[in-house]
């Protein structure tokens, strides 16, 4: 057997070994893939399930109904609880890959048999926050476009689990790391959502008057238009018309960053709000609360 045949055979073996951990998920407009995270729990990409709160999970021809236990758009993770457990075990969790290393995107066809797509790790990086503010433990970007395999497991060259595939901005294929999934699954199973921080304030971007650029150190801010009764911002003493300049290290006028201050780990902690009130700079401490569920 030459080296190409050995390589091909090794890939097929990796896919076969992962088969018990991948399922087809019939929820939304078309079948997608999911990961059998536990015998009675399936995780998938939150953005592909639409408004469905039930699904049919298929593993190797065996069908089981499932109910949506919870979803977190900030990390793009949805969790379904199965009506009956399925047999299978997750591959061992792999180390963070290097750019240029190979990965396998594993999906499932409509009868729950595994599909494979070979990818290269295009880029990696440290922990980052999604545009919705969810903390993703590691950046892993792949050089493929996803289809029905979105939501399935991604393996490294040894067959270890890197995480779950999902489509990011501009259809770039991303991996939600296994560590992120592990952190989110139990809160979703228990509460149906992941708590997010909240100040209870409605803001409107505004320009800082030219005469105040030097003292504030910035040209943009956010004016308080609305305060929710008894919410943290009102209780701390913010007033309509205040112009917020910074919250801790976040400076209003930046494209991103505020949502990352409102993660679940910040609930109950105080942030320093620097603001303009009647032309004077003030600083007020506000304790972040959990956002009420709508």
mmCIF file of C-alpha atoms in Angstrom:
data_model
loop_
_atom_site.group_PDB
_atom_site.id
_atom_site.type_symbol
_atom_site.label_atom_id
_atom_site.label_comp_id
_atom_site.label_asym_id
_atom_site.label_seq_id
_atom_site.Cartn_x
_atom_site.Cartn_y
_atom_site.Cartn_z
ATOM 1 C CA UNK A 1 0.000 0.000 0.000
ATOM 2 C CA UNK A 2 1.521 3.347 -1.037
ATOM 3 C CA UNK A 3 1.431 6.511 1.046
ATOM 4 C CA UNK A 4 -1.687 7.897 -0.693
ATOM 5 C CA UNK A 5 -3.613 4.709 0.005
ATOM 6 C CA UNK A 6 -2.424 4.728 3.629
ATOM 7 C CA UNK A 7 -3.529 8.344 4.027
ATOM 8 C CA UNK A 8 -6.915 7.652 2.466
ATOM 9 C CA UNK A 9 -7.441 4.572 4.613
ATOM 10 C CA UNK A 10 -6.509 6.504 7.768
ATOM 11 C CA UNK A 11 -9.066 9.210 6.975
ATOM 12 C CA UNK A 12 -11.782 6.606 6.418
ATOM 13 C CA UNK A 13 -10.886 5.003 9.745
ATOM 14 C CA UNK A 14 -11.133 8.370 11.533
ATOM 15 C CA UNK A 15 -14.574 8.939 10.019
ATOM 16 C CA UNK A 16 -15.808 5.472 10.945
ATOM 17 C CA UNK A 17 -14.604 5.896 14.525
ATOM 18 C CA UNK A 18 -16.531 9.170 14.841
ATOM 19 C CA UNK A 19 -19.767 7.791 13.349
ATOM 20 C CA UNK A 20 -21.498 7.103 16.714
ATOM 21 C CA UNK A 21 -21.053 10.769 17.702
ATOM 22 C CA UNK A 22 -22.723 12.316 14.653
ATOM 23 C CA UNK A 23 -26.455 12.447 13.914
ATOM 24 C CA UNK A 24 -28.788 13.890 11.322
ATOM 25 C CA UNK A 25 -31.147 16.495 12.731
ATOM 26 C CA UNK A 26 -34.469 17.060 11.017
ATOM 27 C CA UNK A 27 -35.476 20.484 12.297
ATOM 28 C CA UNK A 28 -36.209 23.555 10.229
ATOM 29 C CA UNK A 29 -36.451 23.597 6.460
ATOM 30 C CA UNK A 30 -33.871 20.881 5.723
ATOM 31 C CA UNK A 31 -31.824 18.220 7.526
ATOM 32 C CA UNK A 32 -28.638 19.302 9.236
ATOM 33 C CA UNK A 33 -26.030 17.596 11.360
ATOM 34 C CA UNK A 34 -25.531 17.415 15.090
ATOM 35 C CA UNK A 35 -23.265 15.961 17.742
ATOM 36 C CA UNK A 36 -24.416 13.290 20.179
ATOM 37 C CA UNK A 37 -22.858 15.096 23.132
ATOM 38 C CA UNK A 38 -24.290 12.649 25.670
ATOM 39 C CA UNK A 39 -26.526 9.579 25.192
ATOM 40 C CA UNK A 40 -29.625 11.756 25.611
ATOM 41 C CA UNK A 41 -28.310 15.134 24.431
ATOM 42 C CA UNK A 42 -27.565 16.498 20.953
ATOM 43 C CA UNK A 43 -25.918 19.828 20.189
ATOM 44 C CA UNK A 44 -26.038 21.618 16.854
ATOM 45 C CA UNK A 45 -25.594 25.018 15.228
ATOM 46 C CA UNK A 46 -28.262 27.346 16.632
ATOM 47 C CA UNK A 47 -28.633 29.353 13.450
ATOM 48 C CA UNK A 48 -29.825 26.408 11.328
ATOM 49 C CA UNK A 49 -32.808 25.222 13.380
ATOM 50 C CA UNK A 50 -35.111 28.166 12.708
ATOM 51 C CA UNK A 51 -38.113 28.388 15.031
ATOM 52 C CA UNK A 52 -38.374 24.648 15.547
ATOM 53 C CA UNK A 53 -38.665 23.414 19.137
ATOM 54 C CA UNK A 54 -38.880 19.736 18.188
ATOM 55 C CA UNK A 55 -36.767 17.582 15.897
ATOM 56 C CA UNK A 56 -36.223 14.051 14.693
ATOM 57 C CA UNK A 57 -32.697 12.834 15.385
ATOM 58 C CA UNK A 58 -31.367 10.034 13.174
ATOM 59 C CA UNK A 59 -28.320 7.908 13.931
ATOM 60 C CA UNK A 60 -27.485 5.120 11.513
ATOM 61 C CA UNK A 61 -31.136 4.699 10.510
ATOM 62 C CA UNK A 62 -32.504 4.837 14.078
ATOM 63 C CA UNK A 63 -34.920 7.737 14.645
ATOM 64 C CA UNK A 64 -35.595 9.403 17.992
ATOM 65 C CA UNK A 65 -37.762 12.452 18.640
ATOM 66 C CA UNK A 66 -36.224 15.324 20.554
ATOM 67 C CA UNK A 67 -37.241 18.601 22.153
ATOM 68 C CA UNK A 68 -35.282 21.827 22.168
ATOM 69 C CA UNK A 69 -33.841 22.255 25.658
ATOM 70 C CA UNK A 70 -32.250 25.627 25.040
ATOM 71 C CA UNK A 71 -30.425 27.843 22.588
ATOM 72 C CA UNK A 72 -27.727 30.479 22.858
ATOM 73 C CA UNK A 73 -27.411 32.734 19.789
ATOM 74 C CA UNK A 74 -24.320 34.405 21.268
ATOM 75 C CA UNK A 75 -22.262 31.205 20.928
ATOM 76 C CA UNK A 76 -24.463 29.699 18.176
ATOM 77 C CA UNK A 77 -25.201 26.563 20.195
ATOM 78 C CA UNK A 78 -28.553 24.776 20.434
ATOM 79 C CA UNK A 79 -29.203 21.755 22.658
ATOM 80 C CA UNK A 80 -31.873 19.098 22.125
ATOM 81 C CA UNK A 81 -32.940 16.586 24.749
ATOM 82 C CA UNK A 82 -33.764 13.168 23.259
ATOM 83 C CA UNK A 83 -36.904 11.255 24.207
ATOM 84 C CA UNK A 84 -34.773 8.099 24.316
ATOM 85 C CA UNK A 85 -30.977 7.810 24.588
ATOM 86 C CA UNK A 86 -28.756 6.803 21.711
ATOM 87 C CA UNK A 87 -25.534 4.847 22.080
ATOM 88 C CA UNK A 88 -22.315 6.592 21.257
ATOM 89 C CA UNK A 89 -19.296 8.306 22.750
ATOM 90 C CA UNK A 90 -17.578 11.568 21.918
ATOM 91 C CA UNK A 91 -14.028 11.401 20.600
ATOM 92 C CA UNK A 92 -11.408 12.638 23.047
ATOM 93 C CA UNK A 93 -10.963 16.407 23.001
ATOM 94 C CA UNK A 94 -8.014 17.553 20.912
ATOM 95 C CA UNK A 95 -5.463 20.297 21.473
ATOM 96 C CA UNK A 96 -5.773 23.636 19.688
ATOM 97 C CA UNK A 97 -4.647 23.104 16.070
ATOM 98 C CA UNK A 98 -2.024 25.047 14.128
ATOM 99 C CA UNK A 99 -2.754 26.892 10.874
ATOM 100 C CA UNK A 100 -2.059 24.583 7.958
ATOM 101 C CA UNK A 101 -2.976 21.422 9.834
ATOM 102 C CA UNK A 102 -5.682 19.146 8.478
ATOM 103 C CA UNK A 103 -9.145 18.739 9.917
ATOM 104 C CA UNK A 104 -12.166 16.633 9.036
ATOM 105 C CA UNK A 105 -15.660 18.115 8.978
ATOM 106 C CA UNK A 106 -18.035 15.293 9.845
ATOM 107 C CA UNK A 107 -21.726 15.438 8.996
ATOM 108 C CA UNK A 108 -24.617 13.057 8.548
ATOM 109 C CA UNK A 109 -26.770 12.183 5.566
ATOM 110 C CA UNK A 110 -30.580 12.031 5.956
ATOM 111 C CA UNK A 111 -30.484 8.493 7.375
ATOM 112 C CA UNK A 112 -27.830 9.411 9.918
ATOM 113 C CA UNK A 113 -24.788 7.847 8.283
ATOM 114 C CA UNK A 114 -21.552 9.862 8.484
ATOM 115 C CA UNK A 115 -20.223 12.120 5.744
ATOM 116 C CA UNK A 116 -16.715 13.530 5.614
ATOM 117 C CA UNK A 117 -15.136 16.688 4.225
ATOM 118 C CA UNK A 118 -11.386 17.314 4.386
ATOM 119 C CA UNK A 119 -10.376 20.825 5.400
ATOM 120 C CA UNK A 120 -7.292 22.799 6.272
ATOM 121 C CA UNK A 121 -7.122 25.007 9.343
ATOM 122 C CA UNK A 122 -6.932 28.438 7.747
ATOM 123 C CA UNK A 123 -6.356 30.522 10.872
ATOM 124 C CA UNK A 124 -6.300 30.242 14.640
ATOM 125 C CA UNK A 125 -6.267 32.731 17.467
ATOM 126 C CA UNK A 126 -7.070 33.391 21.113
ATOM 127 C CA UNK A 127 -10.505 33.617 22.697
ATOM 128 C CA UNK A 128 -12.842 36.055 20.972
ATOM 129 C CA UNK A 129 -16.385 37.431 21.253
ATOM 130 C CA UNK A 130 -19.049 36.977 18.632
ATOM 131 C CA UNK A 131 -20.960 39.979 17.325
ATOM 132 C CA UNK A 132 -23.748 38.977 19.740
ATOM 133 C CA UNK A 133 -21.300 39.038 22.649
ATOM 134 C CA UNK A 134 -20.731 35.324 23.267
ATOM 135 C CA UNK A 135 -17.261 34.261 24.363
ATOM 136 C CA UNK A 136 -15.690 31.641 22.078
ATOM 137 C CA UNK A 137 -12.700 30.010 23.753
ATOM 138 C CA UNK A 138 -10.457 29.725 20.670
ATOM 139 C CA UNK A 139 -10.582 31.009 17.101
ATOM 140 C CA UNK A 140 -10.469 28.149 14.585
ATOM 141 C CA UNK A 141 -11.291 29.006 10.974
ATOM 142 C CA UNK A 142 -11.402 26.388 8.200
ATOM 143 C CA UNK A 143 -10.918 26.734 4.442
ATOM 144 C CA UNK A 144 -14.203 25.032 3.446
ATOM 145 C CA UNK A 145 -17.824 25.990 2.826
ATOM 146 C CA UNK A 146 -20.385 24.107 4.861
ATOM 147 C CA UNK A 147 -23.628 22.522 3.741
ATOM 148 C CA UNK A 148 -25.777 19.925 5.482
ATOM 149 C CA UNK A 149 -22.754 19.031 7.624
ATOM 150 C CA UNK A 150 -23.024 22.309 9.568
ATOM 151 C CA UNK A 151 -23.505 21.531 13.248
ATOM 152 C CA UNK A 152 -21.556 18.276 13.154
ATOM 153 C CA UNK A 153 -18.216 17.467 14.788
ATOM 154 C CA UNK A 154 -14.845 18.655 13.519
ATOM 155 C CA UNK A 155 -11.888 16.345 14.111
ATOM 156 C CA UNK A 156 -8.168 16.887 13.953
ATOM 157 C CA UNK A 157 -5.855 14.574 12.011
ATOM 158 C CA UNK A 158 -5.662 12.142 14.943
ATOM 159 C CA UNK A 159 -9.446 11.851 15.198
ATOM 160 C CA UNK A 160 -9.685 14.014 18.332
ATOM 161 C CA UNK A 161 -12.606 16.421 18.683
ATOM 162 C CA UNK A 162 -11.944 20.098 17.965
ATOM 163 C CA UNK A 163 -15.567 21.201 18.259
ATOM 164 C CA UNK A 164 -18.657 21.893 16.146
ATOM 165 C CA UNK A 165 -18.743 23.343 12.637
ATOM 166 C CA UNK A 166 -20.741 26.493 11.935
ATOM 167 C CA UNK A 167 -20.905 29.168 9.251
ATOM 168 C CA UNK A 168 -19.691 32.577 10.339
ATOM 169 C CA UNK A 169 -19.747 35.989 8.644
ATOM 170 C CA UNK A 170 -19.287 35.870 4.862
ATOM 171 C CA UNK A 171 -19.953 32.109 5.077
ATOM 172 C CA UNK A 172 -16.556 31.417 6.585
ATOM 173 C CA UNK A 173 -16.440 28.022 8.242
ATOM 174 C CA UNK A 174 -15.697 28.287 11.940
ATOM 175 C CA UNK A 175 -15.312 25.766 14.731
ATOM 176 C CA UNK A 176 -17.096 26.351 18.025
ATOM 177 C CA UNK A 177 -14.537 24.719 20.326
ATOM 178 C CA UNK A 178 -15.464 21.734 22.470
ATOM 179 C CA UNK A 179 -14.556 23.789 25.555
ATOM 180 C CA UNK A 180 -17.171 26.402 24.626
ATOM 181 C CA UNK A 181 -19.833 23.745 24.083
ATOM 182 C CA UNK A 182 -18.996 22.103 27.422
ATOM 183 C CA UNK A 183 -19.396 25.468 29.189
ATOM 184 C CA UNK A 184 -22.783 26.214 27.601
ATOM 185 C CA UNK A 185 -24.535 22.812 27.530
ATOM 186 C CA UNK A 186 -25.481 22.508 31.204
ATOM 187 C CA UNK A 187 -26.934 26.042 31.561
ATOM 188 C CA UNK A 188 -29.009 25.419 28.429
ATOM 189 C CA UNK A 189 -30.252 22.082 29.739
ATOM 190 C CA UNK A 190 -31.108 23.583 33.126
ATOM 191 C CA UNK A 191 -32.411 27.036 32.228
ATOM 192 C CA UNK A 192 -33.017 27.031 28.458
ATOM 193 C CA UNK A 193 -30.743 30.018 27.955
ATOM 194 C CA UNK A 194 -27.402 31.476 29.009
ATOM 195 C CA UNK A 195 -27.814 34.495 31.280
ATOM 196 C CA UNK A 196 -26.475 37.763 29.880
ATOM 197 C CA UNK A 197 -25.608 40.965 31.685
ATOM 198 C CA UNK A 198 -27.852 44.029 31.463
ATOM 199 C CA UNK A 199 -27.855 47.680 32.484
ATOM 200 C CA UNK A 200 -31.406 48.535 31.443
ATOM 201 C CA UNK A 201 -30.643 51.617 29.402
ATOM 202 C CA UNK A 202 -31.616 52.735 25.893
ATOM 203 C CA UNK A 203 -28.833 54.559 24.054
ATOM 204 C CA UNK A 204 -28.414 56.621 20.910
ATOM 205 C CA UNK A 205 -24.988 57.328 19.330
ATOM 206 C CA UNK A 206 -24.150 61.033 19.370
ATOM 207 C CA UNK A 207 -21.237 63.314 18.500
ATOM 208 C CA UNK A 208 -19.336 64.965 21.340
ATOM 209 C CA UNK A 209 -19.243 68.795 20.933
ATOM 210 C CA UNK A 210 -15.944 70.004 19.507
ATOM 211 C CA UNK A 211 -15.313 72.091 22.608
ATOM 212 C CA UNK A 212 -15.276 68.926 24.741
ATOM 213 C CA UNK A 213 -13.023 66.754 22.570
ATOM 214 C CA UNK A 214 -9.921 67.630 24.552
ATOM 215 C CA UNK A 215 -11.414 66.976 27.987
ATOM 216 C CA UNK A 216 -13.210 63.763 27.041
ATOM 217 C CA UNK A 217 -10.525 62.410 24.714
ATOM 218 C CA UNK A 218 -13.100 61.253 22.150
ATOM 219 C CA UNK A 219 -15.485 62.498 19.488
ATOM 220 C CA UNK A 220 -18.345 60.010 19.911
ATOM 221 C CA UNK A 221 -20.548 58.913 22.795
ATOM 222 C CA UNK A 222 -23.994 57.467 23.485
ATOM 223 C CA UNK A 223 -26.886 59.484 24.901
ATOM 224 C CA UNK A 224 -29.251 57.952 27.445
ATOM 225 C CA UNK A 225 -32.752 58.050 25.924
ATOM 226 C CA UNK A 226 -34.547 55.593 28.184
ATOM 227 C CA UNK A 227 -34.056 53.996 31.598
ATOM 228 C CA UNK A 228 -35.894 50.845 32.628
ATOM 229 C CA UNK A 229 -37.539 51.292 36.019
ATOM 230 C CA UNK A 230 -35.527 49.715 38.841
ATOM 231 C CA UNK A 231 -32.894 48.466 36.382
ATOM 232 C CA UNK A 232 -29.188 48.806 37.277
ATOM 233 C CA UNK A 233 -28.624 52.060 35.345
ATOM 234 C CA UNK A 234 -31.539 53.852 37.025
ATOM 235 C CA UNK A 235 -30.649 52.532 40.455
ATOM 236 C CA UNK A 236 -27.069 53.782 40.024
ATOM 237 C CA UNK A 237 -28.277 57.301 39.234
ATOM 238 C CA UNK A 238 -27.933 57.632 35.461
ATOM 239 C CA UNK A 239 -30.283 60.224 33.974
ATOM 240 C CA UNK A 240 -31.904 60.772 30.572
ATOM 241 C CA UNK A 241 -29.659 63.067 28.550
ATOM 242 C CA UNK A 242 -26.414 61.760 30.053
ATOM 243 C CA UNK A 243 -23.814 61.069 27.359
ATOM 244 C CA UNK A 244 -21.905 57.894 28.090
ATOM 245 C CA UNK A 245 -18.221 57.994 27.165
ATOM 246 C CA UNK A 246 -16.795 54.714 28.444
ATOM 247 C CA UNK A 247 -17.807 51.619 30.386
ATOM 248 C CA UNK A 248 -14.670 50.172 31.946
ATOM 249 C CA UNK A 249 -12.282 49.768 28.977
ATOM 250 C CA UNK A 250 -14.979 50.075 26.307
ATOM 251 C CA UNK A 251 -15.077 53.468 24.583
ATOM 252 C CA UNK A 252 -18.317 54.442 22.832
ATOM 253 C CA UNK A 253 -17.603 54.967 19.144
ATOM 254 C CA UNK A 254 -15.779 51.632 18.835
ATOM 255 C CA UNK A 255 -17.405 49.120 16.509
ATOM 256 C CA UNK A 256 -17.451 46.259 18.985
ATOM 257 C CA UNK A 257 -16.719 45.452 22.572
ATOM 258 C CA UNK A 258 -19.701 46.474 24.690
ATOM 259 C CA UNK A 259 -21.429 43.091 24.383
ATOM 260 C CA UNK A 260 -18.330 41.366 25.734
ATOM 261 C CA UNK A 261 -18.752 43.318 28.981
ATOM 262 C CA UNK A 262 -22.193 41.777 29.446
ATOM 263 C CA UNK A 263 -21.204 38.116 29.553
ATOM 264 C CA UNK A 264 -22.573 35.759 32.210
ATOM 265 C CA UNK A 265 -19.362 36.062 34.209
ATOM 266 C CA UNK A 266 -19.971 39.811 34.696
ATOM 267 C CA UNK A 267 -23.372 39.487 36.378
ATOM 268 C CA UNK A 268 -23.200 40.942 39.892
ATOM 269 C CA UNK A 269 -19.999 42.865 39.178
ATOM 270 C CA UNK A 270 -19.619 46.629 39.046
ATOM 271 C CA UNK A 271 -18.525 48.582 35.978
ATOM 272 C CA UNK A 272 -17.274 52.168 35.925
ATOM 273 C CA UNK A 273 -19.424 54.360 33.669
ATOM 274 C CA UNK A 274 -17.740 57.600 32.613
ATOM 275 C CA UNK A 275 -20.198 60.178 31.275
ATOM 276 C CA UNK A 276 -20.940 63.774 30.406
ATOM 277 C CA UNK A 277 -23.693 65.520 32.332
ATOM 278 C CA UNK A 278 -24.366 69.207 31.637
ATOM 279 C CA UNK A 279 -20.851 69.545 30.226
ATOM 280 C CA UNK A 280 -19.138 67.965 33.264
ATOM 281 C CA UNK A 281 -17.406 64.580 33.315
ATOM 282 C CA UNK A 282 -18.643 62.200 36.004
ATOM 283 C CA UNK A 283 -17.976 58.560 36.863
ATOM 284 C CA UNK A 284 -20.678 56.277 38.277
ATOM 285 C CA UNK A 285 -20.432 52.650 39.328
ATOM 286 C CA UNK A 286 -23.175 50.361 38.002
ATOM 287 C CA UNK A 287 -23.708 46.751 39.084
ATOM 288 C CA UNK A 288 -24.566 44.514 36.132
ATOM 289 C CA UNK A 289 -27.726 42.422 36.570
ATOM 290 C CA UNK A 290 -29.026 39.435 34.629
ATOM 291 C CA UNK A 291 -31.123 40.451 31.639
ATOM 292 C CA UNK A 292 -34.798 39.601 32.203
ATOM 293 C CA UNK A 293 -36.191 37.013 29.807
ATOM 294 C CA UNK A 294 -38.682 38.492 27.357
#
